[in-house]
Every structure is written in structure tokens, then in C-alpha cells.
């Protein structure tokens, strides 16, 4: 990877939209879905929106293991990004990766109560969908997330 490309990825990771725009206009960087994943991991919704509208990056493209932007948002606890992906971009909330792991599984693993509540209540995500190893989101939930699921997910 070139220094310019590394700087571009840093700008995506840092959410520096002005720098991203400048680097793209200079034409020294390759704009691909890695940039979208970097912005997603760090919770930079505005960068994601810009990359999808101006650079025509597709939020439905998955990474290794068929991990989606929604999986990443849930793993990192970014409810605003998850909400945007499902409501605006029509990403399926129970989308499974190659190990059948769902975004809800990652939200439970991250102990993101607000994200878990939103996925279960608003998106009707299934807390009993099991991974290829037979483990459900309900099983990996701990603490207040596990308590909430026990009371609200019959």
C-alpha cells in the first residue's frame, strides 16, 4: 500500500471528511470498500454516507467471511450506523456471515444494550438464530443484555 493510500485509510478511520475529499480530488488514492469498513468500525456515519453517495460505494458489499457493514457496526456498538444501514440502505437485520453469525450476535457479544433492544424490538431480529457452531445471540449475551433478553425475548 502506498503512503497516500495509507493516509487515505487513516482519514477514513479518523472520520476526516475534508481530508478524504481532498485526497480523492487529487487522484492519488484508490477508493474501495475498505474505506467504508474503516469509517464503519470507528463510527463515522457522515463519512459512510458521503462514500456511498459521492463515490458510489455499495453498503451491501461484504468483506472476508461475508462480514457486512451491519455486522461491523454491531460489533463496534454503533447504533446510528446500524439504524442507517437497516432503515435507509435496506440491509437485512438477520443477515448471516459464512459462519451464520448475525449482527444481533455481535451486538450481544459487545454488550450494546441499546443496539440489542433496537435490533430485537424494531427490526424483529431473532435472538435464537444459531451460528454454525450452534451458539445463539441469547447465549453470548452477558450482564444487563442477558437480563433484558431473558425478560423480553420469550
mmCIF file of C-alpha atoms in Angstrom:
data_model
loop_
_atom_site.group_PDB
_atom_site.id
_atom_site.type_symbol
_atom_site.label_atom_id
_atom_site.label_comp_id
_atom_site.label_asym_id
_atom_site.label_seq_id
_atom_site.Cartn_x
_atom_site.Cartn_y
_atom_site.Cartn_z
ATOM 1 C CA UNK A 1 0.000 0.000 0.000
ATOM 2 C CA UNK A 2 1.332 3.441 -0.895
ATOM 3 C CA UNK A 3 1.824 6.186 1.654
ATOM 4 C CA UNK A 4 -1.027 8.157 0.061
ATOM 5 C CA UNK A 5 -3.297 5.115 0.340
ATOM 6 C CA UNK A 6 -2.318 4.602 3.989
ATOM 7 C CA UNK A 7 -3.033 8.282 4.680
ATOM 8 C CA UNK A 8 -6.408 7.902 2.968
ATOM 9 C CA UNK A 9 -7.307 4.903 5.150
ATOM 10 C CA UNK A 10 -6.222 6.872 8.218
ATOM 11 C CA UNK A 11 -8.514 9.728 7.170
ATOM 12 C CA UNK A 12 -11.427 7.269 6.817
ATOM 13 C CA UNK A 13 -10.640 5.740 10.202
ATOM 14 C CA UNK A 14 -10.398 9.211 11.784
ATOM 15 C CA UNK A 15 -13.552 10.485 10.092
ATOM 16 C CA UNK A 16 -11.744 13.395 8.440
ATOM 17 C CA UNK A 17 -14.138 14.038 5.575
ATOM 18 C CA UNK A 18 -12.354 17.166 4.336
ATOM 19 C CA UNK A 19 -9.083 15.251 4.013
ATOM 20 C CA UNK A 20 -10.890 12.357 2.314
ATOM 21 C CA UNK A 21 -12.430 14.706 -0.256
ATOM 22 C CA UNK A 22 -9.082 16.401 -0.886
ATOM 23 C CA UNK A 23 -7.204 13.131 -1.364
ATOM 24 C CA UNK A 24 -9.829 11.798 -3.766
ATOM 25 C CA UNK A 25 -9.797 15.025 -5.782
ATOM 26 C CA UNK A 26 -6.005 14.756 -6.091
ATOM 27 C CA UNK A 27 -6.487 11.302 -7.637
ATOM 28 C CA UNK A 28 -3.675 9.535 -5.781
ATOM 29 C CA UNK A 29 -5.816 7.037 -3.894
ATOM 30 C CA UNK A 30 -7.950 4.048 -4.696
ATOM 31 C CA UNK A 31 -11.437 4.359 -3.261
ATOM 32 C CA UNK A 32 -12.778 0.928 -2.419
ATOM 33 C CA UNK A 33 -14.945 -0.744 0.183
ATOM 34 C CA UNK A 34 -12.092 -0.911 2.687
ATOM 35 C CA UNK A 35 -12.616 2.826 3.207
ATOM 36 C CA UNK A 36 -16.267 2.192 4.037
ATOM 37 C CA UNK A 37 -15.354 -0.541 6.536
ATOM 38 C CA UNK A 38 -12.779 1.741 8.198
ATOM 39 C CA UNK A 39 -15.343 4.509 8.655
ATOM 40 C CA UNK A 40 -17.893 1.991 9.920
ATOM 41 C CA UNK A 41 -15.533 0.479 12.509
ATOM 42 C CA UNK A 42 -14.859 3.891 14.005
ATOM 43 C CA UNK A 43 -18.465 5.122 13.879
ATOM 44 C CA UNK A 44 -18.157 7.812 11.204
ATOM 45 C CA UNK A 45 -21.650 7.854 9.736
ATOM 46 C CA UNK A 46 -21.200 11.065 7.742
ATOM 47 C CA UNK A 47 -18.116 9.616 6.026
ATOM 48 C CA UNK A 48 -20.067 6.454 5.207
ATOM 49 C CA UNK A 49 -22.945 8.469 3.759
ATOM 50 C CA UNK A 50 -20.557 10.531 1.652
ATOM 51 C CA UNK A 51 -18.635 7.499 0.375
ATOM 52 C CA UNK A 52 -21.876 5.768 -0.634
ATOM 53 C CA UNK A 53 -23.413 8.787 -2.360
ATOM 54 C CA UNK A 54 -20.416 10.534 -3.896
ATOM 55 C CA UNK A 55 -18.105 7.564 -4.532
ATOM 56 C CA UNK A 56 -20.936 5.117 -5.236
ATOM 57 C CA UNK A 57 -19.659 2.526 -2.752
ATOM 58 C CA UNK A 58 -22.233 -0.158 -2.013
ATOM 59 C CA UNK A 59 -23.015 -0.935 1.651
ATOM 60 C CA UNK A 60 -24.178 -4.406 0.614
ATOM 61 C CA UNK A 61 -20.662 -5.487 -0.395
ATOM 62 C CA UNK A 62 -19.225 -7.778 2.260
ATOM 63 C CA UNK A 63 -15.697 -8.332 3.451
ATOM 64 C CA UNK A 64 -13.856 -11.507 4.410
ATOM 65 C CA UNK A 65 -16.125 -14.205 5.862
ATOM 66 C CA UNK A 66 -19.097 -12.334 4.326
ATOM 67 C CA UNK A 67 -18.981 -9.780 7.146
ATOM 68 C CA UNK A 68 -21.259 -6.856 6.318
ATOM 69 C CA UNK A 69 -21.159 -3.210 7.346
ATOM 70 C CA UNK A 70 -24.049 -4.048 9.690
ATOM 71 C CA UNK A 71 -22.019 -6.797 11.364
ATOM 72 C CA UNK A 72 -19.180 -4.318 11.901
ATOM 73 C CA UNK A 73 -21.486 -1.593 13.242
ATOM 74 C CA UNK A 74 -22.998 -4.060 15.723
ATOM 75 C CA UNK A 75 -19.634 -5.482 16.766
ATOM 76 C CA UNK A 76 -18.413 -1.948 17.459
ATOM 77 C CA UNK A 77 -21.624 -0.755 19.140
ATOM 78 C CA UNK A 78 -22.558 1.934 16.593
ATOM 79 C CA UNK A 79 -26.357 2.205 16.778
ATOM 80 C CA UNK A 80 -26.686 5.263 14.474
ATOM 81 C CA UNK A 81 -24.800 3.429 11.715
ATOM 82 C CA UNK A 82 -26.786 0.220 12.235
ATOM 83 C CA UNK A 83 -30.032 2.206 12.111
ATOM 84 C CA UNK A 84 -28.965 3.944 8.882
ATOM 85 C CA UNK A 85 -27.911 0.670 7.255
ATOM 86 C CA UNK A 86 -31.211 -1.056 8.031
ATOM 87 C CA UNK A 87 -33.651 1.825 7.538
ATOM 88 C CA UNK A 88 -32.034 3.799 4.726
ATOM 89 C CA UNK A 89 -29.922 1.182 2.932
ATOM 90 C CA UNK A 90 -32.282 -1.769 3.466
ATOM 91 C CA UNK A 91 -29.673 -4.116 4.902
ATOM 92 C CA UNK A 92 -31.405 -7.238 6.256
ATOM 93 C CA UNK A 93 -31.112 -7.218 10.093
ATOM 94 C CA UNK A 94 -30.718 -11.009 10.381
ATOM 95 C CA UNK A 95 -28.050 -11.163 7.666
ATOM 96 C CA UNK A 96 -25.660 -14.006 8.480
ATOM 97 C CA UNK A 97 -21.974 -14.267 7.607
ATOM 98 C CA UNK A 98 -20.363 -17.523 6.441
ATOM 99 C CA UNK A 99 -20.454 -18.900 9.989
ATOM 100 C CA UNK A 100 -24.143 -17.935 10.281
ATOM 101 C CA UNK A 101 -23.288 -15.203 12.759
ATOM 102 C CA UNK A 102 -25.842 -12.374 12.765
ATOM 103 C CA UNK A 103 -25.477 -8.687 13.631
ATOM 104 C CA UNK A 104 -27.514 -9.325 16.801
ATOM 105 C CA UNK A 105 -24.936 -11.903 17.884
ATOM 106 C CA UNK A 106 -22.198 -9.272 17.598
ATOM 107 C CA UNK A 107 -24.302 -6.660 19.439
ATOM 108 C CA UNK A 108 -24.837 -9.153 22.274
ATOM 109 C CA UNK A 109 -21.152 -10.010 22.300
ATOM 110 C CA UNK A 110 -20.328 -6.285 22.504
ATOM 111 C CA UNK A 111 -22.905 -5.863 25.321
ATOM 112 C CA UNK A 112 -24.583 -2.974 23.455
ATOM 113 C CA UNK A 113 -27.963 -2.899 25.194
ATOM 114 C CA UNK A 114 -29.469 -0.070 23.127
ATOM 115 C CA UNK A 115 -28.384 -1.772 19.927
ATOM 116 C CA UNK A 116 -29.749 -5.145 21.084
ATOM 117 C CA UNK A 117 -33.084 -3.572 22.045
ATOM 118 C CA UNK A 118 -33.356 -1.812 18.693
ATOM 119 C CA UNK A 119 -32.491 -4.937 16.715
ATOM 120 C CA UNK A 120 -34.956 -7.114 18.635
ATOM 121 C CA UNK A 121 -37.850 -4.661 19.051
ATOM 122 C CA UNK A 122 -37.712 -2.531 15.902
ATOM 123 C CA UNK A 123 -36.027 -4.903 13.466
ATOM 124 C CA UNK A 124 -37.500 -8.150 14.813
ATOM 125 C CA UNK A 125 -34.023 -9.744 14.824
ATOM 126 C CA UNK A 126 -34.176 -13.332 16.024
ATOM 127 C CA UNK A 127 -32.252 -13.912 19.294
ATOM 128 C CA UNK A 128 -32.328 -17.663 18.718
ATOM 129 C CA UNK A 129 -30.623 -17.868 15.306
ATOM 130 C CA UNK A 130 -27.607 -20.070 15.851
ATOM 131 C CA UNK A 131 -24.153 -19.903 14.358
ATOM 132 C CA UNK A 132 -22.658 -22.863 12.553
ATOM 133 C CA UNK A 133 -21.345 -23.969 15.975
ATOM 134 C CA UNK A 134 -24.857 -23.856 17.460
ATOM 135 C CA UNK A 135 -24.418 -20.669 19.512
ATOM 136 C CA UNK A 136 -27.194 -18.043 19.580
ATOM 137 C CA UNK A 137 -27.075 -14.328 20.404
ATOM 138 C CA UNK A 138 -29.009 -15.116 23.577
ATOM 139 C CA UNK A 139 -26.188 -17.451 24.661
ATOM 140 C CA UNK A 140 -23.374 -14.881 24.260
ATOM 141 C CA UNK A 141 -25.309 -12.089 25.997
ATOM 142 C CA UNK A 142 -23.982 -11.145 29.433
ATOM 143 C CA UNK A 143 -24.949 -8.751 32.232
ATOM 144 C CA UNK A 144 -27.764 -6.300 31.537
ATOM 145 C CA UNK A 145 -28.084 -7.515 27.944
ATOM 146 C CA UNK A 146 -28.696 -11.087 29.144
ATOM 147 C CA UNK A 147 -31.149 -9.847 31.780
ATOM 148 C CA UNK A 148 -33.061 -7.775 29.228
ATOM 149 C CA UNK A 149 -33.186 -10.665 26.763
ATOM 150 C CA UNK A 150 -34.412 -13.079 29.454
ATOM 151 C CA UNK A 151 -37.287 -10.719 30.281
ATOM 152 C CA UNK A 152 -38.183 -9.606 26.756
ATOM 153 C CA UNK A 153 -37.295 -12.401 24.340
ATOM 154 C CA UNK A 154 -39.548 -15.332 25.131
#
